[in-house]
PDB file of C-alpha atoms in Angstrom:
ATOM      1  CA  UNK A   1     216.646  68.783 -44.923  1.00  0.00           C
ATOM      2  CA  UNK A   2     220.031  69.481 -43.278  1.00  0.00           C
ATOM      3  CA  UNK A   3     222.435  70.730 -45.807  1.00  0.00           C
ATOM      4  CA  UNK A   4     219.756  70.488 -48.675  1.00  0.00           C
ATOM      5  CA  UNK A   5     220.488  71.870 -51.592  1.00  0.00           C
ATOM      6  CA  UNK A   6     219.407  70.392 -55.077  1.00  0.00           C
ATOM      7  CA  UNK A   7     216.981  67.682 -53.771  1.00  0.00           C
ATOM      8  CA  UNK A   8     214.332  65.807 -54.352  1.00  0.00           C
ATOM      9  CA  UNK A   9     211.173  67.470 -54.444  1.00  0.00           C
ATOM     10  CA  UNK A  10     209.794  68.173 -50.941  1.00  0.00           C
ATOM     11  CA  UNK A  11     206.605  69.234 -52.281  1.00  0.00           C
ATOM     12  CA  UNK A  12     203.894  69.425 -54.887  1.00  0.00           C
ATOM     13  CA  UNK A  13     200.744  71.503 -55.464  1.00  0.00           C
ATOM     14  CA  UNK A  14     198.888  70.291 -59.258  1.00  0.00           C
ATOM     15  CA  UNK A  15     197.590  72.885 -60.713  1.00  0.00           C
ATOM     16  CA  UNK A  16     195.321  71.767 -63.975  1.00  0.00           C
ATOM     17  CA  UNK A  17     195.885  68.081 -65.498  1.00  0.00           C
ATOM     18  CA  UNK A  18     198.802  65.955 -64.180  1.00  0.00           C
ATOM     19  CA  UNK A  19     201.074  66.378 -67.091  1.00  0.00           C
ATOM     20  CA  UNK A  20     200.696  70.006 -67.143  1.00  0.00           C
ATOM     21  CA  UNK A  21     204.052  70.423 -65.691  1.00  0.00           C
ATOM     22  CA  UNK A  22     205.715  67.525 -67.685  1.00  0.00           C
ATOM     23  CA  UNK A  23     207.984  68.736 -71.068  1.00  0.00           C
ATOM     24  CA  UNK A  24     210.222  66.576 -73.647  1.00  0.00           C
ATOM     25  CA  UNK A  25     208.867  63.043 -72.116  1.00  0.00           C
ATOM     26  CA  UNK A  26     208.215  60.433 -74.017  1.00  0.00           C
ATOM     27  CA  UNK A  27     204.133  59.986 -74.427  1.00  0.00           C
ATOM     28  CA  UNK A  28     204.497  56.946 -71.828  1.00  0.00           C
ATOM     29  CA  UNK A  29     206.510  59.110 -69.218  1.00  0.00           C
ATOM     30  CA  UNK A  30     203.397  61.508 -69.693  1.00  0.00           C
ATOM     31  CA  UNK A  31     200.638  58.889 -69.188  1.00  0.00           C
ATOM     32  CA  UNK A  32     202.398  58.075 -66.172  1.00  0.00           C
ATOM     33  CA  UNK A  33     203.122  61.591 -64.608  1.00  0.00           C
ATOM     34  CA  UNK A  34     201.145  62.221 -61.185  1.00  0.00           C
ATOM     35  CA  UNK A  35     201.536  65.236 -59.403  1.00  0.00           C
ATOM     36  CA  UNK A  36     199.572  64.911 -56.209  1.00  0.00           C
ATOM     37  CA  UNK A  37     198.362  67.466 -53.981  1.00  0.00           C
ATOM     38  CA  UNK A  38     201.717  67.692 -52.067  1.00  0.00           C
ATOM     39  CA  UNK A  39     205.310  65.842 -51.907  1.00  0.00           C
ATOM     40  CA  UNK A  40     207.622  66.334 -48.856  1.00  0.00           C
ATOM     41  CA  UNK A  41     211.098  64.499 -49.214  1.00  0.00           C
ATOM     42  CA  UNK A  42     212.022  65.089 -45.450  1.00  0.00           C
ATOM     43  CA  UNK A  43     214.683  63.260 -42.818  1.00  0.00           C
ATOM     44  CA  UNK A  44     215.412  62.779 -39.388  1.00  0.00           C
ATOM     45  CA  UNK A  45     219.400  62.343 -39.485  1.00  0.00           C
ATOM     46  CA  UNK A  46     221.194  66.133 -38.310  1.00  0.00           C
ATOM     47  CA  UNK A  47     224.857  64.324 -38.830  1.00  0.00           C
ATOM     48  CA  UNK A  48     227.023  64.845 -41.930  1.00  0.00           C
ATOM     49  CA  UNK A  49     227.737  61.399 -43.145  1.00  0.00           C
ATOM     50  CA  UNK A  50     230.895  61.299 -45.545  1.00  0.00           C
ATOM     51  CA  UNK A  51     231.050  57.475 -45.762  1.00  0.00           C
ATOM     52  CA  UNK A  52     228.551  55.499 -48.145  1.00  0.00           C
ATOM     53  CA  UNK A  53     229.520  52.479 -46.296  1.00  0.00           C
ATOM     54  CA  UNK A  54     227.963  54.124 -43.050  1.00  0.00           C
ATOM     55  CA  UNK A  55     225.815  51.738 -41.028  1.00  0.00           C
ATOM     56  CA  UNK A  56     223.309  54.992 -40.659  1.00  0.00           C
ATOM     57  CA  UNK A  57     222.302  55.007 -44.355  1.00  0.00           C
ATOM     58  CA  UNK A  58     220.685  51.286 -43.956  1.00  0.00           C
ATOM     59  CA  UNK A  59     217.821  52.767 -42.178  1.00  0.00           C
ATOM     60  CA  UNK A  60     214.457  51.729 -43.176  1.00  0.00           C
ATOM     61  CA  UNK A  61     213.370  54.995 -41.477  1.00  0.00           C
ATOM     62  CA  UNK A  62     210.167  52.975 -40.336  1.00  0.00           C
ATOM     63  CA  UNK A  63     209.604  55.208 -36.993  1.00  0.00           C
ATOM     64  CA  UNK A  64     210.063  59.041 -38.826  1.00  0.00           C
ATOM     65  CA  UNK A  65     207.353  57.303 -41.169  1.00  0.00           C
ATOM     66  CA  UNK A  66     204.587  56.659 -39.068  1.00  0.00           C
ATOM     67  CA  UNK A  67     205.531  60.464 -37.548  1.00  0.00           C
ATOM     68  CA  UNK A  68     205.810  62.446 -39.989  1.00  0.00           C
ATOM     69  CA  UNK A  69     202.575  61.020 -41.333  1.00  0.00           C
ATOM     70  CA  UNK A  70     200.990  62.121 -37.790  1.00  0.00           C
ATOM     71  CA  UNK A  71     202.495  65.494 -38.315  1.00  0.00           C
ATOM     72  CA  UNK A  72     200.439  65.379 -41.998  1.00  0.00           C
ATOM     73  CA  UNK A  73     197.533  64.037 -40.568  1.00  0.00           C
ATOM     74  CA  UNK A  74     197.277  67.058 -37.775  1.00  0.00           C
ATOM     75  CA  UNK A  75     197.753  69.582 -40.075  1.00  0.00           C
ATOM     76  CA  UNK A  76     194.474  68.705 -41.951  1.00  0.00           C
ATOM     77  CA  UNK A  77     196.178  66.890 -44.946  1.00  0.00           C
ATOM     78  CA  UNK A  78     195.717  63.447 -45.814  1.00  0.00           C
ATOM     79  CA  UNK A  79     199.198  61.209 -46.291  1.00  0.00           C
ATOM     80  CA  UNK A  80     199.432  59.360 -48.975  1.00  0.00           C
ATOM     81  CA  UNK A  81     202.260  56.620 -50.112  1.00  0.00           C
ATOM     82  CA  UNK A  82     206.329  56.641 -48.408  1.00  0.00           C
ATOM     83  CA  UNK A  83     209.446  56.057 -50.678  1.00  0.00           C
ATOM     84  CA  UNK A  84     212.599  55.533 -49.112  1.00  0.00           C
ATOM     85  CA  UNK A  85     215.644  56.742 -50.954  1.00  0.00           C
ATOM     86  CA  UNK A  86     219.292  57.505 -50.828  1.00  0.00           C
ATOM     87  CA  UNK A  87     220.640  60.952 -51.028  1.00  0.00           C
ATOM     88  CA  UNK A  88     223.968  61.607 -52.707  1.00  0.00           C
ATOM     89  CA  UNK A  89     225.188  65.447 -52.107  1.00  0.00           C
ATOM     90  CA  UNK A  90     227.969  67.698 -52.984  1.00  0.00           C
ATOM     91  CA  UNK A  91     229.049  69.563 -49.487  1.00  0.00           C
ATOM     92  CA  UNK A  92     230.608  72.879 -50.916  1.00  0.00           C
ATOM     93  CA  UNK A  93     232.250  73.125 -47.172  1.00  0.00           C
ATOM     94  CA  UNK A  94     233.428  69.949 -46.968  1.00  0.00           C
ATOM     95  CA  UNK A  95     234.636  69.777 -50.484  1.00  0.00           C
ATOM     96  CA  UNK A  96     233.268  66.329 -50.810  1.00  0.00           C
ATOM     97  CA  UNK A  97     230.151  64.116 -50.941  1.00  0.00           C
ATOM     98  CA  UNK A  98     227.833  63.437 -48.242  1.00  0.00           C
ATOM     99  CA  UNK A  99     225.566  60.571 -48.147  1.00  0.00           C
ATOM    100  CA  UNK A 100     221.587  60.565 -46.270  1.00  0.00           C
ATOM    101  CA  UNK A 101     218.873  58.292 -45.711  1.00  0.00           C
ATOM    102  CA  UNK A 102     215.157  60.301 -46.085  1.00  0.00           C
ATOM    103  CA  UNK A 103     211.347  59.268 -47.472  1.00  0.00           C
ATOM    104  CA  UNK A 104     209.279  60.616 -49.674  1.00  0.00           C
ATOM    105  CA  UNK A 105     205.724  61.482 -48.221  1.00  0.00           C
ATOM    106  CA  UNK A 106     203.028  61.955 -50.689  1.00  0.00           C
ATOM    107  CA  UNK A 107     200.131  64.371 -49.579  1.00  0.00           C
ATOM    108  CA  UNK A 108     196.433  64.890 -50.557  1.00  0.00           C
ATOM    109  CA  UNK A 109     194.242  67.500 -49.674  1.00  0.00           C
ATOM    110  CA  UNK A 110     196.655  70.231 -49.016  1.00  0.00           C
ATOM    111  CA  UNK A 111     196.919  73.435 -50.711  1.00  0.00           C
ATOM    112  CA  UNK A 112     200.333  76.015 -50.701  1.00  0.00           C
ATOM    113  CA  UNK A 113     200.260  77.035 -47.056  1.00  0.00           C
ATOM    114  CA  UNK A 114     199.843  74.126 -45.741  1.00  0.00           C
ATOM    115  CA  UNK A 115     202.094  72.364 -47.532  1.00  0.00           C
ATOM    116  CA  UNK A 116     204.871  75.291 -46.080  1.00  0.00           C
ATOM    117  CA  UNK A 117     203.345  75.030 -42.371  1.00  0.00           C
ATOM    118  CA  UNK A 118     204.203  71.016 -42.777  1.00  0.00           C
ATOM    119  CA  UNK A 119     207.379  71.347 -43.846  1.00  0.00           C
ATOM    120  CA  UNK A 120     208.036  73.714 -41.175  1.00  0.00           C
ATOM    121  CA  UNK A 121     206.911  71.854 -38.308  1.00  0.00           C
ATOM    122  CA  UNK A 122     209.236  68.631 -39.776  1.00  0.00           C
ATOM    123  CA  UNK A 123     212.080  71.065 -40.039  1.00  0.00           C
ATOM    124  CA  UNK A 124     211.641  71.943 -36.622  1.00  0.00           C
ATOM    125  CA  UNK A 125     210.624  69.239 -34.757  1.00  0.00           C
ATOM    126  CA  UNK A 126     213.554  67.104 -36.435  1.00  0.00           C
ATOM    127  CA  UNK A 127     216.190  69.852 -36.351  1.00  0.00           C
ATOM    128  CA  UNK A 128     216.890  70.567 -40.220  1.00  0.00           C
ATOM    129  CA  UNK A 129     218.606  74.272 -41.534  1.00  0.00           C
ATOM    130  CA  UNK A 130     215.407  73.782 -43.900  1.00  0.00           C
ATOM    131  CA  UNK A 131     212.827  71.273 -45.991  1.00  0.00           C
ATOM    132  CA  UNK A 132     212.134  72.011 -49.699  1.00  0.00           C
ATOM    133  CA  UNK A 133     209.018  72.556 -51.135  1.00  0.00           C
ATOM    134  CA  UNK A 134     207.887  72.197 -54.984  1.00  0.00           C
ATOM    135  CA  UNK A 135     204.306  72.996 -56.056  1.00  0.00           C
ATOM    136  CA  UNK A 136     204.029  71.583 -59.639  1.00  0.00           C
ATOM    137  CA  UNK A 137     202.952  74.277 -62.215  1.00  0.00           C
ATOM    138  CA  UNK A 138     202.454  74.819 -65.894  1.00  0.00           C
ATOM    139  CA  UNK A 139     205.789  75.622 -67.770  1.00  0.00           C
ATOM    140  CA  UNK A 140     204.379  78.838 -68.605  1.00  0.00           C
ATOM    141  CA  UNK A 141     203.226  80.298 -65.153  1.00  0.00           C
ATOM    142  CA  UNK A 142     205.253  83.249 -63.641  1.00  0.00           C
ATOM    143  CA  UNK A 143     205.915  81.575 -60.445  1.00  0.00           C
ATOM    144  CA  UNK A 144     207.856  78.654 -62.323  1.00  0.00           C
ATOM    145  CA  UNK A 145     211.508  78.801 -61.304  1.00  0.00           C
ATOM    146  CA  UNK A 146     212.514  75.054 -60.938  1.00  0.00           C
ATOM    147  CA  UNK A 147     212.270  71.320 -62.797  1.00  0.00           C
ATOM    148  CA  UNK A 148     211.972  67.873 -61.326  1.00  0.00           C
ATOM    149  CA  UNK A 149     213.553  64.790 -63.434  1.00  0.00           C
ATOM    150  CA  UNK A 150     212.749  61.542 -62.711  1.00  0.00           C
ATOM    151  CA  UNK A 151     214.315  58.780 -64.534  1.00  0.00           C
ATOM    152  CA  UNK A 152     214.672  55.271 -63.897  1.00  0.00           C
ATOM    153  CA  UNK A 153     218.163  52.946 -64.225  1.00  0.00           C
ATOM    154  CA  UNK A 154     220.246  55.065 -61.947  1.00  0.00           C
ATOM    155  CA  UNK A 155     222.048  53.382 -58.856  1.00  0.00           C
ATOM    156  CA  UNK A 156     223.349  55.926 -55.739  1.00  0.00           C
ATOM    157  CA  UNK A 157     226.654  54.940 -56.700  1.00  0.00           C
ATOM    158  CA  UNK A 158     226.565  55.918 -60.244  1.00  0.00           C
ATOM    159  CA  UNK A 159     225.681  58.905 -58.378  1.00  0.00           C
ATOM    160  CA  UNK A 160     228.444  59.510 -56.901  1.00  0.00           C
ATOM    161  CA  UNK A 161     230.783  58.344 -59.633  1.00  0.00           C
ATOM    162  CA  UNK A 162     229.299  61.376 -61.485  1.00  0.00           C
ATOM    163  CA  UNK A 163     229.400  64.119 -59.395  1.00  0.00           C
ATOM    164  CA  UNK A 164     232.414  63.426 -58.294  1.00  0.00           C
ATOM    165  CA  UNK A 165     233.781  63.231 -62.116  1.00  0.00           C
ATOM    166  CA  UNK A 166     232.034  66.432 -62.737  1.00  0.00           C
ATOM    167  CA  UNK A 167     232.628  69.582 -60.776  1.00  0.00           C
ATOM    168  CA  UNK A 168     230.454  72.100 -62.658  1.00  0.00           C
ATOM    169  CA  UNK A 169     227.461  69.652 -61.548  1.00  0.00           C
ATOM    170  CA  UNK A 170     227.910  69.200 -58.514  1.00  0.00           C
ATOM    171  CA  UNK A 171     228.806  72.649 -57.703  1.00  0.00           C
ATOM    172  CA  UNK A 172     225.588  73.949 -59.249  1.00  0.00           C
ATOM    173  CA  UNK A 173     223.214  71.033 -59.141  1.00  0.00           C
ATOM    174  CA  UNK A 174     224.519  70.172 -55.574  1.00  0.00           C
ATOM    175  CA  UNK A 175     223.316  66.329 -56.246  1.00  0.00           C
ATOM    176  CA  UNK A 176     220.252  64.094 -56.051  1.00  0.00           C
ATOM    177  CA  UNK A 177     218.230  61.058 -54.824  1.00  0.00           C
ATOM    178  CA  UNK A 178     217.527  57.473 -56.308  1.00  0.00           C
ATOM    179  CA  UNK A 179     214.698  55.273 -54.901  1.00  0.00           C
ATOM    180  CA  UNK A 180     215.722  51.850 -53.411  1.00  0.00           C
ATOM    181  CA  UNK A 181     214.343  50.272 -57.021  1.00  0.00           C
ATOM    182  CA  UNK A 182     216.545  52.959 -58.808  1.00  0.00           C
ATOM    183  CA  UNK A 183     214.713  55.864 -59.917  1.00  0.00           C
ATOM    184  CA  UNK A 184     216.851  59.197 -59.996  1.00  0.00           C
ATOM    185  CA  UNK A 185     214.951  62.426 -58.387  1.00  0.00           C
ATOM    186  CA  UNK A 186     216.661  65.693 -59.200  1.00  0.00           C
ATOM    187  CA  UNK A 187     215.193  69.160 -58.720  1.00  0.00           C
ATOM    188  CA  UNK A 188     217.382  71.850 -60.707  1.00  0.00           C
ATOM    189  CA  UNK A 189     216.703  75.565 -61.376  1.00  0.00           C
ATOM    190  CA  UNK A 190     214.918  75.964 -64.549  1.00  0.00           C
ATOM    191  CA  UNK A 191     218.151  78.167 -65.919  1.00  0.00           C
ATOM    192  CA  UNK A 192     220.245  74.629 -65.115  1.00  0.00           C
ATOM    193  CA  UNK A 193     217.696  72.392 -67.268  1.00  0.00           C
ATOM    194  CA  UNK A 194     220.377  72.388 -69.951  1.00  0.00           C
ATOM    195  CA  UNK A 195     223.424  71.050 -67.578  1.00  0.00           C
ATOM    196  CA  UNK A 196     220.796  68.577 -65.581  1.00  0.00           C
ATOM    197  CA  UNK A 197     220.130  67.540 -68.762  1.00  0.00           C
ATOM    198  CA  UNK A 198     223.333  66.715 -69.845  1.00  0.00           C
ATOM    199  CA  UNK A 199     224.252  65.188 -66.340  1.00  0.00           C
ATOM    200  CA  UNK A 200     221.616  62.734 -66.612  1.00  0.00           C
ATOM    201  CA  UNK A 201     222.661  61.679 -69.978  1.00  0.00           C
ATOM    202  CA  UNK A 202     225.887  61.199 -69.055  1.00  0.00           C
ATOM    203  CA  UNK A 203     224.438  58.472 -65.980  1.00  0.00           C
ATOM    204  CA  UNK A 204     222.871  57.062 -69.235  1.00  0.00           C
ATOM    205  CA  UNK A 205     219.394  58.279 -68.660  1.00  0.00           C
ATOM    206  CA  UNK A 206     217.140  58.461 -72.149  1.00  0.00           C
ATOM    207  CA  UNK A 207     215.515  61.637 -71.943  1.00  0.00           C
ATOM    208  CA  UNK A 208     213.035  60.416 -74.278  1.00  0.00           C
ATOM    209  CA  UNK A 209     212.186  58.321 -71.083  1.00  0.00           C
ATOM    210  CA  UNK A 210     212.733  61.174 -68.663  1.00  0.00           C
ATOM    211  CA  UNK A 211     209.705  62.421 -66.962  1.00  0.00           C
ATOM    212  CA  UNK A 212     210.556  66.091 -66.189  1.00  0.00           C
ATOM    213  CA  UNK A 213     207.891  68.743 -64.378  1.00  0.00           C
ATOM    214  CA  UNK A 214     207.939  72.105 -64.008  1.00  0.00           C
ATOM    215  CA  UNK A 215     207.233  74.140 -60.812  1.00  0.00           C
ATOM    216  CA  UNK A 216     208.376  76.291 -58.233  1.00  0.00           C
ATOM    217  CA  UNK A 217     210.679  75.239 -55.394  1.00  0.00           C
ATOM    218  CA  UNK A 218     211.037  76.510 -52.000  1.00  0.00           C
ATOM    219  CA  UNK A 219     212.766  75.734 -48.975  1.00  0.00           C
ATOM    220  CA  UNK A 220     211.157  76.186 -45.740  1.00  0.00           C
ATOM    221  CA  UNK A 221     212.802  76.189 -42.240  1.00  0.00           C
TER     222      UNK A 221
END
């Protein structure tokens, strides 16, 4: 996405059982973790949106849907379920926050290079800088170099109240994305896990609750 930085997860490759990846979650949070053959967390919007009241960020995204699930389907993948959510970033340039509409895109039957060759054809075609991939790996592998939380109870404007009351996260954490029905999705170097963890808390997220994978993240243009 266009002036990505921490994100949601655009993309997951399970490697062994599903909660291979998943650390410090509650045995519930486990039960319930899925990684599926691939994620992409993609968007079609190129402007830099500054105002959370924008009329833009009330898109449904219904079209980029049904296309970027073409764009899966001619690759050879299969697509799965779409989530719409609400980004909330921290725009180092701009020195504020900036605000974007996007959808998550599940994916089956897709393996490491295609997963990239997706997310560079929906970089292209919709003219993002780049489109971040995650392939979902056991804490212990070598390639591991990132985490994804996902916790539920967090609104995009508690969001924003938070990064903007705390500049060492959103300087190095960059911000975040919360499903319609309020689920927070933050990816974070695995060297960060400490401060996401302590951001989260502080939007009042249980980490008990907290279902947090391991994996390595890439972003593809």
């Amino acid at each position: 996405m266009k002036r990505l930085r921490v994100l949601v997860v655009a993309g997951v490759l399970a490697l062994g059982t599903a909660g291979a990846g998943t650390a410090q979650a509650s045995p519930a949070a486990s039960a319930a973790s899925h990684c599926p053959a691939g994620e992409v967390f993609a968007t079609d919007n190129t402007a830099v949106i500054t105002d959370p009241g924008d009329p833009r960020l009330k898109t449904h995204l219904i079209r980029f849907d049904r296309e970027v699930r073409g764009i899966i389907e001619a690759n050879g993948a299969a697509a799965g379920r779409s989530t719409l959510l609400d980004g909330v970033f921290w725009s180092g340039d701009l020195k504020q926050t900036t605000y974007e509409r996007s959808r998550e895109f599940d994916v089956d039957r897709v393996g490491r290079d295609g997963l990239n060759h997706i997310a560079g054809v929906i970089a292209k075609q919709y003219h993002q800088e780049s489109v971040l991939t995650f392939r979902c790996l056991p804490r212990t592998s070598p390639e591991t170099d990132s985490v994804e939380i996902r916790a539920s109870g967090v609104s995009a404007a508690r969001l924003r109240e938070a990064l903007a009351a705390d500049p060492r996260a959103r300087e190095e954490l960059g911000g975040g994305s919360v499903t319609l029905g309020g689920r927070l999705i933050l990816i974070a170097p695995v060297a960060d896990l400490p401060l996401a963890r302590r951001f989260t808390a502080g939007l009042g997220v249980d980490w008990n609750e907290a279902e947090v994978r391991y994996g390595d993240g890439e972003f593809v243009s």
